[in-house]
Protein backbone atom coordinates (compact mmCIF):
# COMPACT_ATOMS: atom_id res chain seq x y z
CA UNK A 1 0.00 0.00 0.00
CA UNK A 2 2.85 2.44 0.79
CA UNK A 3 4.38 2.16 -2.67
CA UNK A 4 0.95 2.50 -4.29
CA UNK A 5 0.22 5.67 -2.29
CA UNK A 6 3.57 7.23 -3.22
CA UNK A 7 3.11 6.22 -6.86
CA UNK A 8 -0.39 7.77 -6.84
CA UNK A 9 1.03 10.99 -5.34
CA UNK A 10 3.64 11.30 -8.11
CA UNK A 11 1.25 10.23 -10.88
CA UNK A 12 -1.06 13.06 -9.77
CA UNK A 13 1.94 15.42 -9.77
CA UNK A 14 2.76 14.48 -13.36
CA UNK A 15 -0.87 15.11 -14.38
CA UNK A 16 -0.87 18.47 -12.59
CA UNK A 17 -3.76 17.21 -10.45
CA UNK A 18 -3.38 18.92 -7.06
CA UNK A 19 -6.70 17.56 -5.78
CA UNK A 20 -5.55 13.98 -6.41
CA UNK A 21 -2.27 14.75 -4.64
CA UNK A 22 -4.23 16.11 -1.67
CA UNK A 23 -6.25 12.87 -1.59
CA UNK A 24 -3.05 10.94 -0.80
CA UNK A 25 -2.28 13.15 2.22
CA UNK A 26 -3.16 12.55 5.85
CA UNK A 27 -4.82 15.37 7.81
CA UNK A 28 -1.61 15.59 9.90
CA UNK A 29 0.56 16.46 6.89
CA UNK A 30 3.95 18.22 6.85
CA UNK A 31 5.79 19.24 3.67
CA UNK A 32 9.53 19.79 3.90
CA UNK A 33 10.80 21.41 0.73
CA UNK A 34 14.40 21.63 -0.34
CA UNK A 35 15.97 24.86 0.96
CA UNK A 36 12.68 26.04 2.47
CA UNK A 37 10.44 26.14 5.51
CA UNK A 38 8.15 23.29 6.52
CA UNK A 39 4.54 23.75 5.45
CA UNK A 40 1.94 22.24 7.75
CA UNK A 41 -1.43 21.02 6.53
CA UNK A 42 -3.14 20.35 3.23
CA UNK A 43 -4.12 24.00 2.65
CA UNK A 44 -0.52 25.19 2.84
CA UNK A 45 0.47 22.38 0.48
CA UNK A 46 -2.29 23.33 -1.99
CA UNK A 47 -1.02 26.94 -1.95
CA UNK A 48 2.50 25.68 -2.65
CA UNK A 49 1.24 23.55 -5.55
CA UNK A 50 -0.58 26.54 -7.07
CA UNK A 51 2.60 28.62 -6.91
CA UNK A 52 4.67 25.81 -8.40
CA UNK A 53 2.27 25.22 -11.30
CA UNK A 54 2.44 28.92 -12.22
CA UNK A 55 6.23 29.03 -11.95
CA UNK A 56 7.41 25.64 -13.25
CA UNK A 57 6.22 22.95 -15.63
CA UNK A 58 7.72 19.66 -14.50
CA UNK A 59 7.47 15.98 -15.34
CA UNK A 60 9.10 13.32 -13.19
CA UNK A 61 10.67 10.34 -14.97
CA UNK A 62 12.84 7.33 -14.14
CA UNK A 63 10.85 6.87 -10.90
CA UNK A 64 11.90 4.18 -8.43
CA UNK A 65 9.83 3.84 -5.24
CA UNK A 66 10.91 2.07 -2.06
CA UNK A 67 9.07 1.28 1.17
CA UNK A 68 9.71 -0.38 4.50
CA UNK A 69 7.93 -3.57 5.53
CA UNK A 70 5.41 -2.03 7.93
CA UNK A 71 4.29 0.64 5.44
CA UNK A 72 5.18 3.65 7.59
CA UNK A 73 8.05 4.99 5.49
CA UNK A 74 8.99 5.22 1.85
CA UNK A 75 11.23 6.97 -0.62
CA UNK A 76 11.39 7.73 -4.31
CA UNK A 77 14.23 8.62 -6.64
CA UNK A 78 13.48 10.30 -9.95
CA UNK A 79 14.56 12.83 -12.57
CA UNK A 80 12.85 16.22 -12.80
CA UNK A 81 12.41 17.40 -16.39
CA UNK A 82 11.29 20.98 -16.20
CA UNK A 83 10.70 24.36 -17.74
CA UNK A 84 11.12 27.54 -15.70
CA UNK A 85 8.02 29.57 -16.62
CA UNK A 86 7.85 32.54 -14.26
CA UNK A 87 10.55 34.15 -12.09
CA UNK A 88 10.46 32.82 -8.54
CA UNK A 89 11.42 35.55 -6.03
CA UNK A 90 15.08 35.32 -5.03
CA UNK A 91 15.98 33.04 -7.96
CA UNK A 92 17.30 33.76 -11.46
CA UNK A 93 14.98 35.38 -13.99
CA UNK A 94 12.75 32.96 -15.89
CA UNK A 95 12.55 32.93 -19.66
CA UNK A 96 11.48 29.36 -20.46
CA UNK A 97 14.75 27.65 -19.52
CA UNK A 98 14.75 23.84 -19.56
CA UNK A 99 16.40 21.80 -16.81
CA UNK A 100 17.00 18.16 -15.92
CA UNK A 101 17.68 17.44 -12.27
CA UNK A 102 18.04 14.26 -10.21
CA UNK A 103 15.88 14.42 -7.07
CA UNK A 104 14.29 12.36 -4.34
CA UNK A 105 11.44 12.34 -1.89
CA UNK A 106 11.17 10.79 1.56
CA UNK A 107 7.84 9.88 3.11
CA UNK A 108 6.19 8.99 6.39
CA UNK A 109 2.74 7.41 6.27
CA UNK A 110 -0.04 6.71 8.74
CA UNK A 111 -3.28 4.85 8.02
CA UNK A 112 -2.27 4.56 4.35
CA UNK A 113 -1.93 8.34 3.92
CA UNK A 114 1.18 10.51 3.63
CA UNK A 115 1.97 12.44 6.82
CA UNK A 116 5.30 13.85 5.63
CA UNK A 117 7.13 14.37 2.38
CA UNK A 118 10.65 15.77 2.28
CA UNK A 119 12.04 16.64 -1.15
CA UNK A 120 15.75 16.92 -2.00
CA UNK A 121 17.57 18.16 -5.09
CA UNK A 122 20.73 20.12 -5.80
CA UNK A 123 19.60 23.76 -5.86
CA UNK A 124 23.00 24.98 -7.07
CA UNK A 125 22.83 22.61 -10.03
CA UNK A 126 19.34 23.93 -10.89
CA UNK A 127 20.56 27.55 -10.63
CA UNK A 128 23.53 26.72 -12.89
CA UNK A 129 21.21 25.14 -15.47
CA UNK A 130 18.70 28.01 -15.59
CA UNK A 131 21.47 30.65 -15.53
CA UNK A 132 23.37 29.24 -18.50
JSON list of C-alpha atoms in Angstrom, two decimals:
[
{"chain": "A", "resi": 1, "resn": "UNK", "atom": "CA", "xyz": [0.00, 0.00, 0.00]},
{"chain": "A", "resi": 2, "resn": "UNK", "atom": "CA", "xyz": [2.85, 2.44, 0.79]},
{"chain": "A", "resi": 3, "resn": "UNK", "atom": "CA", "xyz": [4.38, 2.16, -2.67]},
{"chain": "A", "resi": 4, "resn": "UNK", "atom": "CA", "xyz": [0.95, 2.50, -4.29]},
{"chain": "A", "resi": 5, "resn": "UNK", "atom": "CA", "xyz": [0.22, 5.67, -2.29]},
{"chain": "A", "resi": 6, "resn": "UNK", "atom": "CA", "xyz": [3.57, 7.23, -3.22]},
{"chain": "A", "resi": 7, "resn": "UNK", "atom": "CA", "xyz": [3.11, 6.22, -6.86]},
{"chain": "A", "resi": 8, "resn": "UNK", "atom": "CA", "xyz": [-0.39, 7.77, -6.84]},
{"chain": "A", "resi": 9, "resn": "UNK", "atom": "CA", "xyz": [1.03, 10.99, -5.34]},
{"chain": "A", "resi": 10, "resn": "UNK", "atom": "CA", "xyz": [3.64, 11.30, -8.11]},
{"chain": "A", "resi": 11, "resn": "UNK", "atom": "CA", "xyz": [1.25, 10.23, -10.88]},
{"chain": "A", "resi": 12, "resn": "UNK", "atom": "CA", "xyz": [-1.06, 13.06, -9.77]},
{"chain": "A", "resi": 13, "resn": "UNK", "atom": "CA", "xyz": [1.94, 15.42, -9.77]},
{"chain": "A", "resi": 14, "resn": "UNK", "atom": "CA", "xyz": [2.76, 14.48, -13.36]},
{"chain": "A", "resi": 15, "resn": "UNK", "atom": "CA", "xyz": [-0.87, 15.11, -14.38]},
{"chain": "A", "resi": 16, "resn": "UNK", "atom": "CA", "xyz": [-0.87, 18.47, -12.59]},
{"chain": "A", "resi": 17, "resn": "UNK", "atom": "CA", "xyz": [-3.76, 17.21, -10.45]},
{"chain": "A", "resi": 18, "resn": "UNK", "atom": "CA", "xyz": [-3.38, 18.92, -7.06]},
{"chain": "A", "resi": 19, "resn": "UNK", "atom": "CA", "xyz": [-6.70, 17.56, -5.78]},
{"chain": "A", "resi": 20, "resn": "UNK", "atom": "CA", "xyz": [-5.55, 13.98, -6.41]},
{"chain": "A", "resi": 21, "resn": "UNK", "atom": "CA", "xyz": [-2.27, 14.75, -4.64]},
{"chain": "A", "resi": 22, "resn": "UNK", "atom": "CA", "xyz": [-4.23, 16.11, -1.67]},
{"chain": "A", "resi": 23, "resn": "UNK", "atom": "CA", "xyz": [-6.25, 12.87, -1.59]},
{"chain": "A", "resi": 24, "resn": "UNK", "atom": "CA", "xyz": [-3.05, 10.94, -0.80]},
{"chain": "A", "resi": 25, "resn": "UNK", "atom": "CA", "xyz": [-2.28, 13.15, 2.22]},
{"chain": "A", "resi": 26, "resn": "UNK", "atom": "CA", "xyz": [-3.16, 12.55, 5.85]},
{"chain": "A", "resi": 27, "resn": "UNK", "atom": "CA", "xyz": [-4.82, 15.37, 7.81]},
{"chain": "A", "resi": 28, "resn": "UNK", "atom": "CA", "xyz": [-1.61, 15.59, 9.90]},
{"chain": "A", "resi": 29, "resn": "UNK", "atom": "CA", "xyz": [0.56, 16.46, 6.89]},
{"chain": "A", "resi": 30, "resn": "UNK", "atom": "CA", "xyz": [3.95, 18.22, 6.85]},
{"chain": "A", "resi": 31, "resn": "UNK", "atom": "CA", "xyz": [5.79, 19.24, 3.67]},
{"chain": "A", "resi": 32, "resn": "UNK", "atom": "CA", "xyz": [9.53, 19.79, 3.90]},
{"chain": "A", "resi": 33, "resn": "UNK", "atom": "CA", "xyz": [10.80, 21.41, 0.73]},
{"chain": "A", "resi": 34, "resn": "UNK", "atom": "CA", "xyz": [14.40, 21.63, -0.34]},
{"chain": "A", "resi": 35, "resn": "UNK", "atom": "CA", "xyz": [15.97, 24.86, 0.96]},
{"chain": "A", "resi": 36, "resn": "UNK", "atom": "CA", "xyz": [12.68, 26.04, 2.47]},
{"chain": "A", "resi": 37, "resn": "UNK", "atom": "CA", "xyz": [10.44, 26.14, 5.51]},
{"chain": "A", "resi": 38, "resn": "UNK", "atom": "CA", "xyz": [8.15, 23.29, 6.52]},
{"chain": "A", "resi": 39, "resn": "UNK", "atom": "CA", "xyz": [4.54, 23.75, 5.45]},
{"chain": "A", "resi": 40, "resn": "UNK", "atom": "CA", "xyz": [1.94, 22.24, 7.75]},
{"chain": "A", "resi": 41, "resn": "UNK", "atom": "CA", "xyz": [-1.43, 21.02, 6.53]},
{"chain": "A", "resi": 42, "resn": "UNK", "atom": "CA", "xyz": [-3.14, 20.35, 3.23]},
{"chain": "A", "resi": 43, "resn": "UNK", "atom": "CA", "xyz": [-4.12, 24.00, 2.65]},
{"chain": "A", "resi": 44, "resn": "UNK", "atom": "CA", "xyz": [-0.52, 25.19, 2.84]},
{"chain": "A", "resi": 45, "resn": "UNK", "atom": "CA", "xyz": [0.47, 22.38, 0.48]},
{"chain": "A", "resi": 46, "resn": "UNK", "atom": "CA", "xyz": [-2.29, 23.33, -1.99]},
{"chain": "A", "resi": 47, "resn": "UNK", "atom": "CA", "xyz": [-1.02, 26.94, -1.95]},
{"chain": "A", "resi": 48, "resn": "UNK", "atom": "CA", "xyz": [2.50, 25.68, -2.65]},
{"chain": "A", "resi": 49, "resn": "UNK", "atom": "CA", "xyz": [1.24, 23.55, -5.55]},
{"chain": "A", "resi": 50, "resn": "UNK", "atom": "CA", "xyz": [-0.58, 26.54, -7.07]},
{"chain": "A", "resi": 51, "resn": "UNK", "atom": "CA", "xyz": [2.60, 28.62, -6.91]},
{"chain": "A", "resi": 52, "resn": "UNK", "atom": "CA", "xyz": [4.67, 25.81, -8.40]},
{"chain": "A", "resi": 53, "resn": "UNK", "atom": "CA", "xyz": [2.27, 25.22, -11.30]},
{"chain": "A", "resi": 54, "resn": "UNK", "atom": "CA", "xyz": [2.44, 28.92, -12.22]},
{"chain": "A", "resi": 55, "resn": "UNK", "atom": "CA", "xyz": [6.23, 29.03, -11.95]},
{"chain": "A", "resi": 56, "resn": "UNK", "atom": "CA", "xyz": [7.41, 25.64, -13.25]},
{"chain": "A", "resi": 57, "resn": "UNK", "atom": "CA", "xyz": [6.22, 22.95, -15.63]},
{"chain": "A", "resi": 58, "resn": "UNK", "atom": "CA", "xyz": [7.72, 19.66, -14.50]},
{"chain": "A", "resi": 59, "resn": "UNK", "atom": "CA", "xyz": [7.47, 15.98, -15.34]},
{"chain": "A", "resi": 60, "resn": "UNK", "atom": "CA", "xyz": [9.10, 13.32, -13.19]},
{"chain": "A", "resi": 61, "resn": "UNK", "atom": "CA", "xyz": [10.67, 10.34, -14.97]},
{"chain": "A", "resi": 62, "resn": "UNK", "atom": "CA", "xyz": [12.84, 7.33, -14.14]},
{"chain": "A", "resi": 63, "resn": "UNK", "atom": "CA", "xyz": [10.85, 6.87, -10.90]},
{"chain": "A", "resi": 64, "resn": "UNK", "atom": "CA", "xyz": [11.90, 4.18, -8.43]},
{"chain": "A", "resi": 65, "resn": "UNK", "atom": "CA", "xyz": [9.83, 3.84, -5.24]},
{"chain": "A", "resi": 66, "resn": "UNK", "atom": "CA", "xyz": [10.91, 2.07, -2.06]},
{"chain": "A", "resi": 67, "resn": "UNK", "atom": "CA", "xyz": [9.07, 1.28, 1.17]},
{"chain": "A", "resi": 68, "resn": "UNK", "atom": "CA", "xyz": [9.71, -0.38, 4.50]},
{"chain": "A", "resi": 69, "resn": "UNK", "atom": "CA", "xyz": [7.93, -3.57, 5.53]},
{"chain": "A", "resi": 70, "resn": "UNK", "atom": "CA", "xyz": [5.41, -2.03, 7.93]},
{"chain": "A", "resi": 71, "resn": "UNK", "atom": "CA", "xyz": [4.29, 0.64, 5.44]},
{"chain": "A", "resi": 72, "resn": "UNK", "atom": "CA", "xyz": [5.18, 3.65, 7.59]},
{"chain": "A", "resi": 73, "resn": "UNK", "atom": "CA", "xyz": [8.05, 4.99, 5.49]},
{"chain": "A", "resi": 74, "resn": "UNK", "atom": "CA", "xyz": [8.99, 5.22, 1.85]},
{"chain": "A", "resi": 75, "resn": "UNK", "atom": "CA", "xyz": [11.23, 6.97, -0.62]},
{"chain": "A", "resi": 76, "resn": "UNK", "atom": "CA", "xyz": [11.39, 7.73, -4.31]},
{"chain": "A", "resi": 77, "resn": "UNK", "atom": "CA", "xyz": [14.23, 8.62, -6.64]},
{"chain": "A", "resi": 78, "resn": "UNK", "atom": "CA", "xyz": [13.48, 10.30, -9.95]},
{"chain": "A", "resi": 79, "resn": "UNK", "atom": "CA", "xyz": [14.56, 12.83, -12.57]},
{"chain": "A", "resi": 80, "resn": "UNK", "atom": "CA", "xyz": [12.85, 16.22, -12.80]},
{"chain": "A", "resi": 81, "resn": "UNK", "atom": "CA", "xyz": [12.41, 17.40, -16.39]},
{"chain": "A", "resi": 82, "resn": "UNK", "atom": "CA", "xyz": [11.29, 20.98, -16.20]},
{"chain": "A", "resi": 83, "resn": "UNK", "atom": "CA", "xyz": [10.70, 24.36, -17.74]},
{"chain": "A", "resi": 84, "resn": "UNK", "atom": "CA", "xyz": [11.12, 27.54, -15.70]},
{"chain": "A", "resi": 85, "resn": "UNK", "atom": "CA", "xyz": [8.02, 29.57, -16.62]},
{"chain": "A", "resi": 86, "resn": "UNK", "atom": "CA", "xyz": [7.85, 32.54, -14.26]},
{"chain": "A", "resi": 87, "resn": "UNK", "atom": "CA", "xyz": [10.55, 34.15, -12.09]},
{"chain": "A", "resi": 88, "resn": "UNK", "atom": "CA", "xyz": [10.46, 32.82, -8.54]},
{"chain": "A", "resi": 89, "resn": "UNK", "atom": "CA", "xyz": [11.42, 35.55, -6.03]},
{"chain": "A", "resi": 90, "resn": "UNK", "atom": "CA", "xyz": [15.08, 35.32, -5.03]},
{"chain": "A", "resi": 91, "resn": "UNK", "atom": "CA", "xyz": [15.98, 33.04, -7.96]},
{"chain": "A", "resi": 92, "resn": "UNK", "atom": "CA", "xyz": [17.30, 33.76, -11.46]},
{"chain": "A", "resi": 93, "resn": "UNK", "atom": "CA", "xyz": [14.98, 35.38, -13.99]},
{"chain": "A", "resi": 94, "resn": "UNK", "atom": "CA", "xyz": [12.75, 32.96, -15.89]},
{"chain": "A", "resi": 95, "resn": "UNK", "atom": "CA", "xyz": [12.55, 32.93, -19.66]},
{"chain": "A", "resi": 96, "resn": "UNK", "atom": "CA", "xyz": [11.48, 29.36, -20.46]},
{"chain": "A", "resi": 97, "resn": "UNK", "atom": "CA", "xyz": [14.75, 27.65, -19.52]},
{"chain": "A", "resi": 98, "resn": "UNK", "atom": "CA", "xyz": [14.75, 23.84, -19.56]},
{"chain": "A", "resi": 99, "resn": "UNK", "atom": "CA", "xyz": [16.40, 21.80, -16.81]},
{"chain": "A", "resi": 100, "resn": "UNK", "atom": "CA", "xyz": [17.00, 18.16, -15.92]},
{"chain": "A", "resi": 101, "resn": "UNK", "atom": "CA", "xyz": [17.68, 17.44, -12.27]},
{"chain": "A", "resi": 102, "resn": "UNK", "atom": "CA", "xyz": [18.04, 14.26, -10.21]},
{"chain": "A", "resi": 103, "resn": "UNK", "atom": "CA", "xyz": [15.88, 14.42, -7.07]},
{"chain": "A", "resi": 104, "resn": "UNK", "atom": "CA", "xyz": [14.29, 12.36, -4.34]},
{"chain": "A", "resi": 105, "resn": "UNK", "atom": "CA", "xyz": [11.44, 12.34, -1.89]},
{"chain": "A", "resi": 106, "resn": "UNK", "atom": "CA", "xyz": [11.17, 10.79, 1.56]},
{"chain": "A", "resi": 107, "resn": "UNK", "atom": "CA", "xyz": [7.84, 9.88, 3.11]},
{"chain": "A", "resi": 108, "resn": "UNK", "atom": "CA", "xyz": [6.19, 8.99, 6.39]},
{"chain": "A", "resi": 109, "resn": "UNK", "atom": "CA", "xyz": [2.74, 7.41, 6.27]},
{"chain": "A", "resi": 110, "resn": "UNK", "atom": "CA", "xyz": [-0.04, 6.71, 8.74]},
{"chain": "A", "resi": 111, "resn": "UNK", "atom": "CA", "xyz": [-3.28, 4.85, 8.02]},
{"chain": "A", "resi": 112, "resn": "UNK", "atom": "CA", "xyz": [-2.27, 4.56, 4.35]},
{"chain": "A", "resi": 113, "resn": "UNK", "atom": "CA", "xyz": [-1.93, 8.34, 3.92]},
{"chain": "A", "resi": 114, "resn": "UNK", "atom": "CA", "xyz": [1.18, 10.51, 3.63]},
{"chain": "A", "resi": 115, "resn": "UNK", "atom": "CA", "xyz": [1.97, 12.44, 6.82]},
{"chain": "A", "resi": 116, "resn": "UNK", "atom": "CA", "xyz": [5.30, 13.85, 5.63]},
{"chain": "A", "resi": 117, "resn": "UNK", "atom": "CA", "xyz": [7.13, 14.37, 2.38]},
{"chain": "A", "resi": 118, "resn": "UNK", "atom": "CA", "xyz": [10.65, 15.77, 2.28]},
{"chain": "A", "resi": 119, "resn": "UNK", "atom": "CA", "xyz": [12.04, 16.64, -1.15]},
{"chain": "A", "resi": 120, "resn": "UNK", "atom": "CA", "xyz": [15.75, 16.92, -2.00]},
{"chain": "A", "resi": 121, "resn": "UNK", "atom": "CA", "xyz": [17.57, 18.16, -5.09]},
{"chain": "A", "resi": 122, "resn": "UNK", "atom": "CA", "xyz": [20.73, 20.12, -5.80]},
{"chain": "A", "resi": 123, "resn": "UNK", "atom": "CA", "xyz": [19.60, 23.76, -5.86]},
{"chain": "A", "resi": 124, "resn": "UNK", "atom": "CA", "xyz": [23.00, 24.98, -7.07]},
{"chain": "A", "resi": 125, "resn": "UNK", "atom": "CA", "xyz": [22.83, 22.61, -10.03]},
{"chain": "A", "resi": 126, "resn": "UNK", "atom": "CA", "xyz": [19.34, 23.93, -10.89]},
{"chain": "A", "resi": 127, "resn": "UNK", "atom": "CA", "xyz": [20.56, 27.55, -10.63]},
{"chain": "A", "resi": 128, "resn": "UNK", "atom": "CA", "xyz": [23.53, 26.72, -12.89]},
{"chain": "A", "resi": 129, "resn": "UNK", "atom": "CA", "xyz": [21.21, 25.14, -15.47]},
{"chain": "A", "resi": 130, "resn": "UNK", "atom": "CA", "xyz": [18.70, 28.01, -15.59]},
{"chain": "A", "resi": 131, "resn": "UNK", "atom": "CA", "xyz": [21.47, 30.65, -15.53]},
{"chain": "A", "resi": 132, "resn": "UNK", "atom": "CA", "xyz": [23.37, 29.24, -18.50]}
]
